[in-house]
Amino acid sequence: MKKLSFWPAVAALWLLLLGVALGSVSRRTHQAALKYYALVEKPPFSELSPGFVDVVTLGHRGVVDDALVFHALNYLMDIRLRQMDPAQVEATLKATTRLKPKIESLYMLGCLVLALELNRPESCEPMIMDGIGLFPDGWRLPVTLGTILFHNMKDDARAAIFYELAARSPDAPRFAKRLAIKLRDRSSMDLADLEAIIETLGPVLGEDAVRKFYLSGGGHK
């Protein structure tokens, strides 16, 4: 009987959390209310700590993650987003990722919108790094960032390590390893550049792994 009584509480919690998210979104999707709200607003639960959210969801953290993604998609896919202040969009995304939602596509889409729609490719790396911390064995996030660094920021040296990180996954596309080596070998780094990369990426990617990758090639001085 105790086990059965647990599920109504979970269902009620689900409805409560979903209601908060839907209430936020519905204000923005109704045409008659367009002039009364800002397109980019604080995400649901953004003022709570990640630890507190974990506790109150009773092991059903996915409910909050879904609400956060639903909120983010509502404005990231809106055609009016280009009219917004990029800094405001970035701040809203940071408020979302601060809660560490475990939905990989959120980090990918946020990065791509910042880089391609709002011309803020430099804002991609912090967002993708947050995602990599949650999905360390995936290849999609490092490939996304590697591509932005390569194509949009012309930073071959940093792009190389993210393609290399992606290549560690058994499901990674074949081009990841080839491109990692190509970009590493053609980049021209001195030891100061190398140490700067190790300092910023080492804590997440592993200092020894980053150092070994770069020093095994011929692209440094």
Tab-separated table of N, CA and C in Angstrom, residues 18 20-26 28-29 44 63-77 96 103 106:
chain	number	residue	atom	x	y	z
A	18	LEU	N	4.883	20.576	-14.593
A	18	LEU	CA	4.517	20.800	-15.986
A	18	LEU	C	3.607	22.014	-16.113
A	20	VAL	N	3.695	24.688	-14.264
A	20	VAL	CA	4.531	25.888	-14.192
A	20	VAL	C	5.145	26.201	-15.549
A	21	ALA	N	5.674	25.143	-16.198
A	21	ALA	CA	6.309	25.342	-17.501
A	21	ALA	C	5.294	25.756	-18.553
A	22	LEU	N	4.154	25.076	-18.574
A	22	LEU	CA	3.135	25.388	-19.579
A	22	LEU	C	2.566	26.787	-19.355
A	23	GLY	N	2.435	27.173	-18.099
A	23	GLY	CA	1.937	28.507	-17.822
A	23	GLY	C	2.865	29.574	-18.363
A	24	SER	N	4.181	29.325	-18.236
A	24	SER	CA	5.164	30.270	-18.754
A	24	SER	C	5.111	30.343	-20.270
A	25	VAL	N	5.019	29.178	-20.893
A	25	VAL	CA	5.037	29.130	-22.360
A	25	VAL	C	3.747	29.651	-22.961
A	26	SER	N	2.610	29.348	-22.337
A	26	SER	CA	1.322	29.729	-22.924
A	26	SER	C	1.179	31.234	-23.035
A	28	ARG	N	3.362	33.204	-23.933
A	28	ARG	CA	4.113	33.693	-25.077
A	28	ARG	C	3.594	33.168	-26.397
A	29	THR	N	2.822	32.127	-26.384
A	29	THR	CA	2.356	31.535	-27.631
A	29	THR	C	1.005	32.071	-28.069
A	44	PRO	N	11.923	28.438	-16.252
A	44	PRO	CA	11.305	27.908	-15.032
A	44	PRO	C	12.367	27.357	-14.083
A	63	VAL	N	11.458	15.528	-15.399
A	63	VAL	CA	10.308	16.423	-15.532
A	63	VAL	C	10.788	17.868	-15.683
A	64	VAL	N	11.716	18.264	-14.835
A	64	VAL	CA	12.254	19.617	-14.893
A	64	VAL	C	13.067	19.811	-16.168
A	65	ASP	N	13.855	18.818	-16.529
A	65	ASP	CA	14.653	18.921	-17.750
A	65	ASP	C	13.759	19.155	-18.958
A	66	ASP	N	12.659	18.417	-19.040
A	66	ASP	CA	11.720	18.589	-20.159
A	66	ASP	C	11.138	20.004	-20.167
A	67	ALA	N	10.793	20.512	-18.989
A	67	ALA	CA	10.229	21.859	-18.900
A	67	ALA	C	11.239	22.908	-19.348
A	68	LEU	N	12.503	22.732	-18.960
A	68	LEU	CA	13.546	23.679	-19.346
A	68	LEU	C	13.759	23.682	-20.855
A	69	VAL	N	13.783	22.497	-21.443
A	69	VAL	CA	13.975	22.408	-22.892
A	69	VAL	C	12.772	22.981	-23.620
A	70	PHE	N	11.576	22.692	-23.132
A	70	PHE	CA	10.362	23.229	-23.742
A	70	PHE	C	10.412	24.754	-23.744
A	71	HIS	N	10.823	25.335	-22.629
A	71	HIS	CA	10.942	26.787	-22.521
A	71	HIS	C	11.991	27.323	-23.491
A	72	ALA	N	13.160	26.667	-23.546
A	72	ALA	CA	14.247	27.138	-24.405
A	72	ALA	C	13.874	27.046	-25.881
A	73	LEU	N	13.257	25.952	-26.275
A	73	LEU	CA	12.871	25.794	-27.678
A	73	LEU	C	11.875	26.860	-28.103
A	74	ASN	N	11.044	27.289	-27.174
A	74	ASN	CA	10.022	28.273	-27.497
A	74	ASN	C	10.625	29.574	-28.020
A	75	TYR	N	11.772	29.987	-27.445
A	75	TYR	CA	12.364	31.231	-27.938
A	75	TYR	C	13.513	31.001	-28.917
A	76	LEU	N	14.215	29.883	-28.798
A	76	LEU	CA	15.324	29.638	-29.724
A	76	LEU	C	14.840	29.434	-31.161
A	77	MET	N	13.621	28.934	-31.320
A	77	MET	CA	13.085	28.693	-32.652
A	77	MET	C	12.190	29.825	-33.143
A	96	THR	N	19.539	28.450	-17.793
A	96	THR	CA	18.985	27.119	-18.053
A	96	THR	C	20.027	26.039	-17.802
A	103	ILE	N	19.744	16.859	-21.384
A	103	ILE	CA	19.189	16.720	-22.729
A	103	ILE	C	20.220	17.309	-23.684
A	106	LEU	N	19.820	20.340	-26.222
A	106	LEU	CA	19.708	21.710	-25.738
A	106	LEU	C	21.039	22.445	-25.873
